[in-house]
XYZ file of C-alpha atoms in Angstrom:
510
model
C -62.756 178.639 -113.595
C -58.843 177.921 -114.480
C -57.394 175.701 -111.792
C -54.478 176.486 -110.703
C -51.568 175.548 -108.113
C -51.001 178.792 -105.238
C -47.223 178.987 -104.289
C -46.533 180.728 -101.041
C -43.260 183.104 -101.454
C -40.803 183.101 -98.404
C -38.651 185.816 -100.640
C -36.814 182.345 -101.820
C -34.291 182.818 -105.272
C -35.763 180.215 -106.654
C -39.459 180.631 -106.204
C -40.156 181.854 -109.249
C -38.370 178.453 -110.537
C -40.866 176.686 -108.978
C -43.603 178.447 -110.873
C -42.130 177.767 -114.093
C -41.611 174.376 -113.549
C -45.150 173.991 -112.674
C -45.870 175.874 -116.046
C -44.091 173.126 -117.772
C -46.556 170.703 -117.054
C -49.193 173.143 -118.396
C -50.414 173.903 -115.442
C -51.241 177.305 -114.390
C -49.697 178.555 -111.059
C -49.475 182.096 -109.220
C -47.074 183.406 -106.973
C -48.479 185.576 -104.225
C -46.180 187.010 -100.947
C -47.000 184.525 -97.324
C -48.826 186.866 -96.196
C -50.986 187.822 -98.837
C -52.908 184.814 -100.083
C -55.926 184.874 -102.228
C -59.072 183.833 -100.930
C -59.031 179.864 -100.641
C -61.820 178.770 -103.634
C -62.291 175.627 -106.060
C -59.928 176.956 -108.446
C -57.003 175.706 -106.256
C -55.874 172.432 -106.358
C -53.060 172.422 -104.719
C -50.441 174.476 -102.451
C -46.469 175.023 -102.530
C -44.762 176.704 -99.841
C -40.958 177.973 -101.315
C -37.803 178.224 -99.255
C -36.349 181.505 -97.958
C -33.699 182.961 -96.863
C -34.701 183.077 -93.252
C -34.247 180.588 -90.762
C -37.655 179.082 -88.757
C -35.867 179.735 -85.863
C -35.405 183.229 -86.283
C -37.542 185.670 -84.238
C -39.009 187.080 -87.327
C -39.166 184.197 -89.382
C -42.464 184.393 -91.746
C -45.100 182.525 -90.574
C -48.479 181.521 -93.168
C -51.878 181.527 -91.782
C -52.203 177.040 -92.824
C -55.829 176.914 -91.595
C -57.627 176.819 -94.924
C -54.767 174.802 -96.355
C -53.255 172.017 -93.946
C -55.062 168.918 -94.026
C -57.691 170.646 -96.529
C -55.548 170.871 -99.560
C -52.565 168.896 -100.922
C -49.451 170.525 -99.467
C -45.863 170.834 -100.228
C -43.075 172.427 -98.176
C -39.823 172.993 -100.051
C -37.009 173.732 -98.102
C -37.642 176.287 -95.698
C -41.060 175.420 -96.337
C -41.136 172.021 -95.005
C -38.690 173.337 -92.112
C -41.990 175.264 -90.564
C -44.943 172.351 -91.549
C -41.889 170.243 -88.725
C -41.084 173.401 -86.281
C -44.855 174.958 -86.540
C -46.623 171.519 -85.546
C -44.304 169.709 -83.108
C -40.748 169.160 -84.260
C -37.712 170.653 -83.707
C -35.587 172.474 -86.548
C -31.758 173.136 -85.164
C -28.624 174.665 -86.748
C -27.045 172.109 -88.639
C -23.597 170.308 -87.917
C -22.794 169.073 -91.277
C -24.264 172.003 -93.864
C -25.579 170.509 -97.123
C -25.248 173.161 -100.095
C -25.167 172.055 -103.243
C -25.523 168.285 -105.328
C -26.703 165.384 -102.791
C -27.692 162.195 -103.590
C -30.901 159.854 -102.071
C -29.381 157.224 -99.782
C -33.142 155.835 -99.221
C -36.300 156.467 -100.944
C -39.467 155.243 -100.282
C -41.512 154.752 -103.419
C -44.950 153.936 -101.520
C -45.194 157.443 -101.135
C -47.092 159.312 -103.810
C -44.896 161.672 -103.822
C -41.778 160.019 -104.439
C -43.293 157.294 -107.170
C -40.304 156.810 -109.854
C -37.920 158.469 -107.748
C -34.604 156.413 -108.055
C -32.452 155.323 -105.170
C -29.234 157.710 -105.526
C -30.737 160.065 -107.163
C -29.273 163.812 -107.403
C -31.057 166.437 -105.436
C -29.825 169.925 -104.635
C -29.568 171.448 -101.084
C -29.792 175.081 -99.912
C -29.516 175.167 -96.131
C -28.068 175.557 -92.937
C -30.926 174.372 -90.845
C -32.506 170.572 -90.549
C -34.912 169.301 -88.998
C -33.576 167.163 -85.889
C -37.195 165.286 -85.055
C -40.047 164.777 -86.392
C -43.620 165.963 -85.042
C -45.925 162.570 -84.204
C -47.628 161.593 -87.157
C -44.876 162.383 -89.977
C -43.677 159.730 -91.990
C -39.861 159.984 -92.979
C -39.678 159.337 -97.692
C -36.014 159.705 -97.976
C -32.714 160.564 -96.581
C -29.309 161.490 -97.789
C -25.599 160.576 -96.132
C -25.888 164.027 -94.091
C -29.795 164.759 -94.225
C -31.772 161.834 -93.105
C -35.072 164.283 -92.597
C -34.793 164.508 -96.230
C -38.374 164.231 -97.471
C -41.533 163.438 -95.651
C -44.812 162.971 -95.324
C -47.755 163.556 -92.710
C -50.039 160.316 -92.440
C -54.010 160.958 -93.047
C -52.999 164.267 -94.930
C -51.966 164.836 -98.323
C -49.194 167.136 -96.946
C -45.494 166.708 -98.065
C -42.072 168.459 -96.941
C -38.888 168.239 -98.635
C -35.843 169.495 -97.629
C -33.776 169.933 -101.173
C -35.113 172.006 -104.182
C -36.671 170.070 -107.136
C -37.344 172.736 -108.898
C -33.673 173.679 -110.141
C -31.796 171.445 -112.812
C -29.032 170.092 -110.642
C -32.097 167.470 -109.071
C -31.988 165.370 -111.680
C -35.892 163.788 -110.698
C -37.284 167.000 -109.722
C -39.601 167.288 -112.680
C -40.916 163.636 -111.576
C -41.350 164.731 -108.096
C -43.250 167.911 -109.042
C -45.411 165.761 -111.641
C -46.178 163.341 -108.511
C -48.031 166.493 -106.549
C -49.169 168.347 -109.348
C -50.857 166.073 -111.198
C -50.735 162.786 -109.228
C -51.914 164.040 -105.706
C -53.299 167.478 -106.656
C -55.603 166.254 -109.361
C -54.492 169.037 -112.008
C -55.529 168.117 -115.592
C -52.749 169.976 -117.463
C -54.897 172.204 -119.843
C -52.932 175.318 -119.732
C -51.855 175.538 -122.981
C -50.526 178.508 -125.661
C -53.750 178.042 -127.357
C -55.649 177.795 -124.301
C -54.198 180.925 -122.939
C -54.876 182.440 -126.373
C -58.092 181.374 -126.398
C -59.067 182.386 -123.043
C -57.535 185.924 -123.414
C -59.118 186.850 -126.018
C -62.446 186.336 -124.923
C -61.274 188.131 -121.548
C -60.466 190.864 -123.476
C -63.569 190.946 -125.554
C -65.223 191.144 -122.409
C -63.214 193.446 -120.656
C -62.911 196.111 -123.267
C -66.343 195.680 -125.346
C -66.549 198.432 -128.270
C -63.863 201.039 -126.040
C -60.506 201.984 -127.820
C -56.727 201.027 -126.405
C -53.809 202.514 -126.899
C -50.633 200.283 -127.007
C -47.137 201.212 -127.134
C -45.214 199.336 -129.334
C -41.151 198.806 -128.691
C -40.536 196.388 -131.643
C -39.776 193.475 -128.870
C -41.396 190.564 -128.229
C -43.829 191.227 -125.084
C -45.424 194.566 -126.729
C -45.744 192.837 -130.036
C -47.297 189.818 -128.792
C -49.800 192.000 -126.183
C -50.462 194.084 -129.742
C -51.779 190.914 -131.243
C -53.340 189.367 -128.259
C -55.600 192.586 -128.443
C -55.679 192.827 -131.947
C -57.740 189.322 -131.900
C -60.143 190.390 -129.791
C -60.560 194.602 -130.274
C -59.307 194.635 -133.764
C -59.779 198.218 -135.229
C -60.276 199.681 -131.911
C -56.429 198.583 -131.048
C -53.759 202.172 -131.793
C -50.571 201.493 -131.513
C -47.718 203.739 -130.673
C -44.011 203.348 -131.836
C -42.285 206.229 -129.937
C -38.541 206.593 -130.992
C -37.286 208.410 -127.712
C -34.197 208.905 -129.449
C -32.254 205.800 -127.713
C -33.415 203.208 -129.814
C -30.651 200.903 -131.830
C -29.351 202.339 -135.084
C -32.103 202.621 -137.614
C -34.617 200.842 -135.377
C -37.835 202.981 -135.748
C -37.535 202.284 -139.437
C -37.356 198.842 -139.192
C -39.521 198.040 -136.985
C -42.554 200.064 -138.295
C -41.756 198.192 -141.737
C -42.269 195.083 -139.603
C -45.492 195.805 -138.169
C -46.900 196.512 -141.826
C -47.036 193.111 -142.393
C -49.214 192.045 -139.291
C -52.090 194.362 -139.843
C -51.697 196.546 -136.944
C -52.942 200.249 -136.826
C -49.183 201.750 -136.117
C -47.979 205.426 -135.926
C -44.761 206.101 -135.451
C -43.802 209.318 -133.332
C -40.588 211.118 -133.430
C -40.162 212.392 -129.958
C -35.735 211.905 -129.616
C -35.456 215.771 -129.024
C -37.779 215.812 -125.999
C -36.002 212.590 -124.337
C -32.346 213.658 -125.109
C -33.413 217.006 -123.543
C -35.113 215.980 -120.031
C -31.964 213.704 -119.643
C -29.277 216.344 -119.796
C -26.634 216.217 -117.054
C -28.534 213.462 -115.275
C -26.105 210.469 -114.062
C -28.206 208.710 -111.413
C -29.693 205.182 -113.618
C -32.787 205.551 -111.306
C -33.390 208.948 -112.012
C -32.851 208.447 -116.005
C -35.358 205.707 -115.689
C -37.907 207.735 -114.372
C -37.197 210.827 -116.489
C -37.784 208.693 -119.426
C -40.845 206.886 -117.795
C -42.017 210.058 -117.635
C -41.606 211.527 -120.817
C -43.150 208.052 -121.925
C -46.247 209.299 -119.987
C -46.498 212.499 -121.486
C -46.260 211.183 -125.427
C -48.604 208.809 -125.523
C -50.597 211.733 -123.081
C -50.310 214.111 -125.754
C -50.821 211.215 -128.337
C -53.953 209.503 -127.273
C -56.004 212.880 -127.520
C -55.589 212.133 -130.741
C -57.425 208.912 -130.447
C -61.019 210.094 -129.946
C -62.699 208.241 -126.439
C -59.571 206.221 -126.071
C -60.174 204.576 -122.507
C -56.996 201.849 -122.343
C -53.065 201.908 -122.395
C -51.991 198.417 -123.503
C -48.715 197.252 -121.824
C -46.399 194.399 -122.350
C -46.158 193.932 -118.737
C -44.820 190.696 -117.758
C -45.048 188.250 -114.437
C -41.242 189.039 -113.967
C -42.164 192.837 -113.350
C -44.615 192.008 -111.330
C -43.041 189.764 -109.161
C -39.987 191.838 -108.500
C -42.465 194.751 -107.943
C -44.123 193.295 -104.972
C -42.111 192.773 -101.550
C -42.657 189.173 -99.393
C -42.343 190.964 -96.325
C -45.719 193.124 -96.985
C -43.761 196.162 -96.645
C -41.860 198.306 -99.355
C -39.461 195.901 -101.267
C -35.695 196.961 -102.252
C -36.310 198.900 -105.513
C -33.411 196.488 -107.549
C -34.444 198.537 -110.630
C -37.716 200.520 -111.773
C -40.214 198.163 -113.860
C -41.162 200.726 -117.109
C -44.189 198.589 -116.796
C -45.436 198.777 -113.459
C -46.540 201.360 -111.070
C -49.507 202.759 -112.735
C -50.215 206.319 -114.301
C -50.665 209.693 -112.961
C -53.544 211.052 -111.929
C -54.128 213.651 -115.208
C -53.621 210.421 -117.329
C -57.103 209.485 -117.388
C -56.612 206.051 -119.646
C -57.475 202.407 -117.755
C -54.188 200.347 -117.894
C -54.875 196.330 -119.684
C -51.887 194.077 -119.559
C -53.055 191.011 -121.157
C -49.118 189.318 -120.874
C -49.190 189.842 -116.522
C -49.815 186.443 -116.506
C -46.639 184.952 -118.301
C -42.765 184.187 -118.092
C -40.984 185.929 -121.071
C -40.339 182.204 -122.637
C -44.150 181.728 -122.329
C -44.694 184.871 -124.290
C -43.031 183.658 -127.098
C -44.907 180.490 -126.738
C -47.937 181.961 -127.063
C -46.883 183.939 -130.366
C -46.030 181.103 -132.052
C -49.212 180.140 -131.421
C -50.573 183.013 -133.312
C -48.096 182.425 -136.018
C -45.746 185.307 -135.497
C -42.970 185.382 -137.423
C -39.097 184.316 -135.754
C -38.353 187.703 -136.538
C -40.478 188.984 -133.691
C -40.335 185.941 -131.234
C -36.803 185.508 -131.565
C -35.756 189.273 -131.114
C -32.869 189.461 -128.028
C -34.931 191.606 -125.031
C -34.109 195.589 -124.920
C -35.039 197.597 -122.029
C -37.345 200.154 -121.695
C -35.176 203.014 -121.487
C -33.745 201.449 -124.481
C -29.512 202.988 -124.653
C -30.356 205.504 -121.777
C -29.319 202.944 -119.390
C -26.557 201.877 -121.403
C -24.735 204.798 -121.273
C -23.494 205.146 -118.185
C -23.390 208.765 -116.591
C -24.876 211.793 -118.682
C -26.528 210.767 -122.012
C -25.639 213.181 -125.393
C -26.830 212.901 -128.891
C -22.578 212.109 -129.375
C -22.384 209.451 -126.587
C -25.912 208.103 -128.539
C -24.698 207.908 -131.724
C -20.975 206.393 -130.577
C -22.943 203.488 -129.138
C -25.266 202.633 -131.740
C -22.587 202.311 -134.115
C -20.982 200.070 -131.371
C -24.276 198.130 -130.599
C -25.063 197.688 -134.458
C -21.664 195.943 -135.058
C -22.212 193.863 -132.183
C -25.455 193.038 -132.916
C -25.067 192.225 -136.654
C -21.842 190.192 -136.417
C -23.671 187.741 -134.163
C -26.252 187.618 -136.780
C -23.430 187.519 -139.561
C -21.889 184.135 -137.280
C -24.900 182.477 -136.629
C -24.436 183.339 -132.854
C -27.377 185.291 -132.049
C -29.866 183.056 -131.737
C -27.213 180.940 -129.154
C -27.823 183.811 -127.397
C -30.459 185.455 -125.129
C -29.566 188.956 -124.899
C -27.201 190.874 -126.016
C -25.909 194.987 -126.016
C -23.753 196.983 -125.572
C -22.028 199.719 -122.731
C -20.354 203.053 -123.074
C -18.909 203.254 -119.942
C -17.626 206.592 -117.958
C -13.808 205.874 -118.416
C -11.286 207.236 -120.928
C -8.178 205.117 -121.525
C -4.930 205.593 -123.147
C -4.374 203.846 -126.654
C -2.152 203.960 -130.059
C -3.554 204.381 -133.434
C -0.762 204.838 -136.196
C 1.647 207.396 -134.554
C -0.807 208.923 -132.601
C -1.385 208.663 -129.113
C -5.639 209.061 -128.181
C -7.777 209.056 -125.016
C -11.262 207.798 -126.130
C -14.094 205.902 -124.939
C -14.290 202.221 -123.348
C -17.201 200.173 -124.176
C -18.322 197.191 -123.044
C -19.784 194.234 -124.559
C -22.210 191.979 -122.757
C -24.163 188.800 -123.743
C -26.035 186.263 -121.913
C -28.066 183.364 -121.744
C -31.019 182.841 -120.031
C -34.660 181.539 -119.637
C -36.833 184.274 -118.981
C -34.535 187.074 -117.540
C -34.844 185.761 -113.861
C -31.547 184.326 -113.653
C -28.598 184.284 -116.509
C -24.736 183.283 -117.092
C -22.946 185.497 -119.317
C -22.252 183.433 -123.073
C -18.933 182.336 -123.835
C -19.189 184.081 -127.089
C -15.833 182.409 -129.065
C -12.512 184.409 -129.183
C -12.667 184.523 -132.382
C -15.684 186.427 -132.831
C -14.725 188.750 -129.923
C -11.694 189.505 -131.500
C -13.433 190.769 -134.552
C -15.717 192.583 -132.928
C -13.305 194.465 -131.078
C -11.061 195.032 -134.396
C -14.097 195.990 -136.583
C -15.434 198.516 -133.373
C -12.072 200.202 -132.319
C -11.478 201.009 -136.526
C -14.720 202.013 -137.350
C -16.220 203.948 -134.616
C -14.496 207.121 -133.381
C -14.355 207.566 -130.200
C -13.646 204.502 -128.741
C -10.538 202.721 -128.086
C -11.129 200.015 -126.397
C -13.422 196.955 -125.957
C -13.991 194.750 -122.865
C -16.540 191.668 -122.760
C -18.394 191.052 -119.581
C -18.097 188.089 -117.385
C -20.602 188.347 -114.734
C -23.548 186.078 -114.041
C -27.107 187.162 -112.955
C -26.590 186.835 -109.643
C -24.435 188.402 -108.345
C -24.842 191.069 -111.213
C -28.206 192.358 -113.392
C -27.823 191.493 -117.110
C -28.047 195.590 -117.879
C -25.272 197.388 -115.546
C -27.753 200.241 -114.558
């Protein structure tokens, strides 16, 4: 049974920070909503309640059902978190007169606590709240204070039970991977076996199990989570595993070439499928970014339908799903969650699709992913490839889609693309595309005056896709870019580079 550390999500930002963190010290950890907890078994060594973006003293604040947890299992509130183990059990949690957001530093520390062993005096935490907690309930101990916090940390005497009022988890607290390391390991007991290979290991024989002698159908998108699921399932179905490389007719310029030259070299059972007409169709006139999503989910479905009738007693589609569509697919509050954008991934089939859905990557982060192909010796030219969305340049084009408006921004995208491969940049960088946007602007080429297309250019970097700051690409290069773009590719006149983070903004703009 894989032991594992259960994190309660309070719909913080930075919960699923806290899970990766936890994954660092190879230590498996899930993320389920308060609510929602599994059943309480041996497998759980430890608990983490995350912060939120609701007060305890509001009338609806969540509150977790503790009684299989508190004083049973070692316990840590972060944040909000430790805010209700003080206001649920005797303490009082008020408004606070002197806000801490942002860098701190540890005016006391007390290193008797297991929690807090190693932590230095002055070290940098990082607050995120209005609230504090005012006083104490009876029997908890007060760890460490800052100049405006002096609830900072504590700890409940005959428990192994822990609240902290900063976020460890994030880089600005310097210690946090020591603190984390304390309860993980120190107090919970966890024996840091969750490895690559492990996970490789154990998959496999999961999937051996799971799937015996039956066949799966995988779509293949050339990136790094379908190719890695591919070969997860390869290992343990091998012949049984068909693969699918659909080219819906937004792919990059000469992509579905490429890529299915790729895949000859791993040994994988690939066809490719021509389907661009039928995707290019569905989408004509539609502007709406959900809409398009769903249109080309859809005509998705019905290819690899229409294809796995092919494959006699198929019973599986393979995804590439990921934790990160999961997560943002499931709502804290228990009831339907603010779609931020459709997962490709996750939702399921329709009823006349009669195929059982395996997703041997739900598990993982997308820098785990490319962990665990390394492990399997995949080549840098599959673990290294920048992310590309599902929908592939149908979201990319904002408004209607045309085989025109395709072709102008592939020729856009593979200039991009190549000329941070040409400078040594792309690797610097975690993902990177471009946008044709909706607008027409005025410009001068030779004597002649034209009103063509903008495009924008966007790159970021990133972790695993949950948060990202756009790259600061150099001028230099941008200024090439733009040159070689606005001279070679007709229809556009005009190039713009994007400077938003993720948040505020989503790394793709629809």
């Amino acid at each position: 049974m894989q032991e594992k550390i259960l994190i309660l999500d309070f719909g913080s930002q930075y919960t699923q920070l806290i899970a990766r963190r936890v994954r660092e010290l190879n230590v498996y950890c899930e993320i389920h909503p308060y609510n929602n907890p599994p059943a309480i078994d041996e497998s759980i060594k430890g608990v983490i309640l995350s912060g939120s973006p609701f007060s305890v003293r509001d009338e609806k604040a969540p509150i977790p059902d503790l009684s299989e947890i508190k004083g049973k299992l070692p316990l840590l509130g972060v944040c909000y978190g430790a805010q209700h183990l003080a206001h649920c059990f005797g303490g009082e949690v008020m408004a606070s007169n002197k806000r801490e957001y942002g860098r701190a530093n540890l005016t006391s520390v007390d290193n008797s606590c297991a929690l807090l062993k190693g932590i230095s005096l002055n070290s940098q935490v990082w607050m995120s709240h209005g609230d504090t907690i005012e006083r104490m309930p009876a029997n908890y101990k007060v760890t460490a204070s800052t100049a405006d916090v002096e609830n900072a940390a504590f700890a409940i005497e005959g428990e192994t039970t822990y609240g902290i009022q900063f976020h460890p988890e994030v880089y600005h607290s310097t210690e946090g991977i020591v603190l984390l390391e304390n309860f993980i390991v120190g107090i919970c007991g966890c024996s840091q076996d969750w490895t690559p290979d492990a996970f490789v290991e154990t998959t496999v024989a999961e999937l051996k199990a799971q799937l015996g002698d039956e066949r799966v159908i995988l779509g293949l998108s050339g990136g790094v989570d379908s190719t890695v699921a591919a070969m997860l399932l390869h290992k343990a179905i091998g012949k049984n595993l068909y693969c699918i490389f659909v080219d819906n007719g937004l792919l990059r310029k000469n992509e579905f070439t490429d890529v299915l030259k790729k895949y000859e070299s791993l040994g994988l059972n690939v066809t490719g499928v021509d389907a661009g007409e039928k995707f290019i169709s569905a989408l004509a006139g539609v502007t709406d970014p959900e809409k398009k999503r769903k249109i080309i989910g859809n005509a998705f479905v019905e290819v690899f339908d229409e294809e796995s009738h092919k494959v006699e007693n198929a019973k599986w589609l393979g995804q590439g799903t990921i934790y990160p569509d999961v997560i943002e697919s499931v709502s804290v509050t228990g009831g339907p969650s603010q779609t931020i954008k459709s997962h490709h991934n996750v939702g399921g089939l329709p009823d006349y699709m009669k195929l059982k859905v395996v997703e041997p990557l739900k598990l993982l982060f997308k820098d785990e992913v490319r962990r665990v192909g390394r492990s399997m010796g995949l080549e840098d030219k599959f673990i290294n490839r920048h992310p590309f969305p599902g929908p592939g340049l149908g979201i990319r084009i904002l408004g209607d889609i045309t085989a025109e408006k395709v072709r102008i921004l592939q020729e856009v995208d593979d200039i991009f693309i190549s000329g941070l491969k040409e400078d040594g940049l792309y690797d610097e960088v975690w993902q990177a595309g471009a946008m044709l946007l909706p607008v027409q602007s005025v410009g001068v080429m030779g004597d002649e005056r034209t009103y063509e297309s903008v495009v924008a250019l966007r790159a970021v970097g990133s972790t695993d896709g949950m948060t990202a700051d756009w790259s600061h690409l150099p001028y230099e290069f941008l200024a090439k870019t733009s040159n070689k773009i606005i001279n070679n590719v007709k229809g556009v006149n005009r190039v713009v580079y994007d400077v938003s983070s993720k948040p505020p903004a989503t790394i793709e703009w629809e």
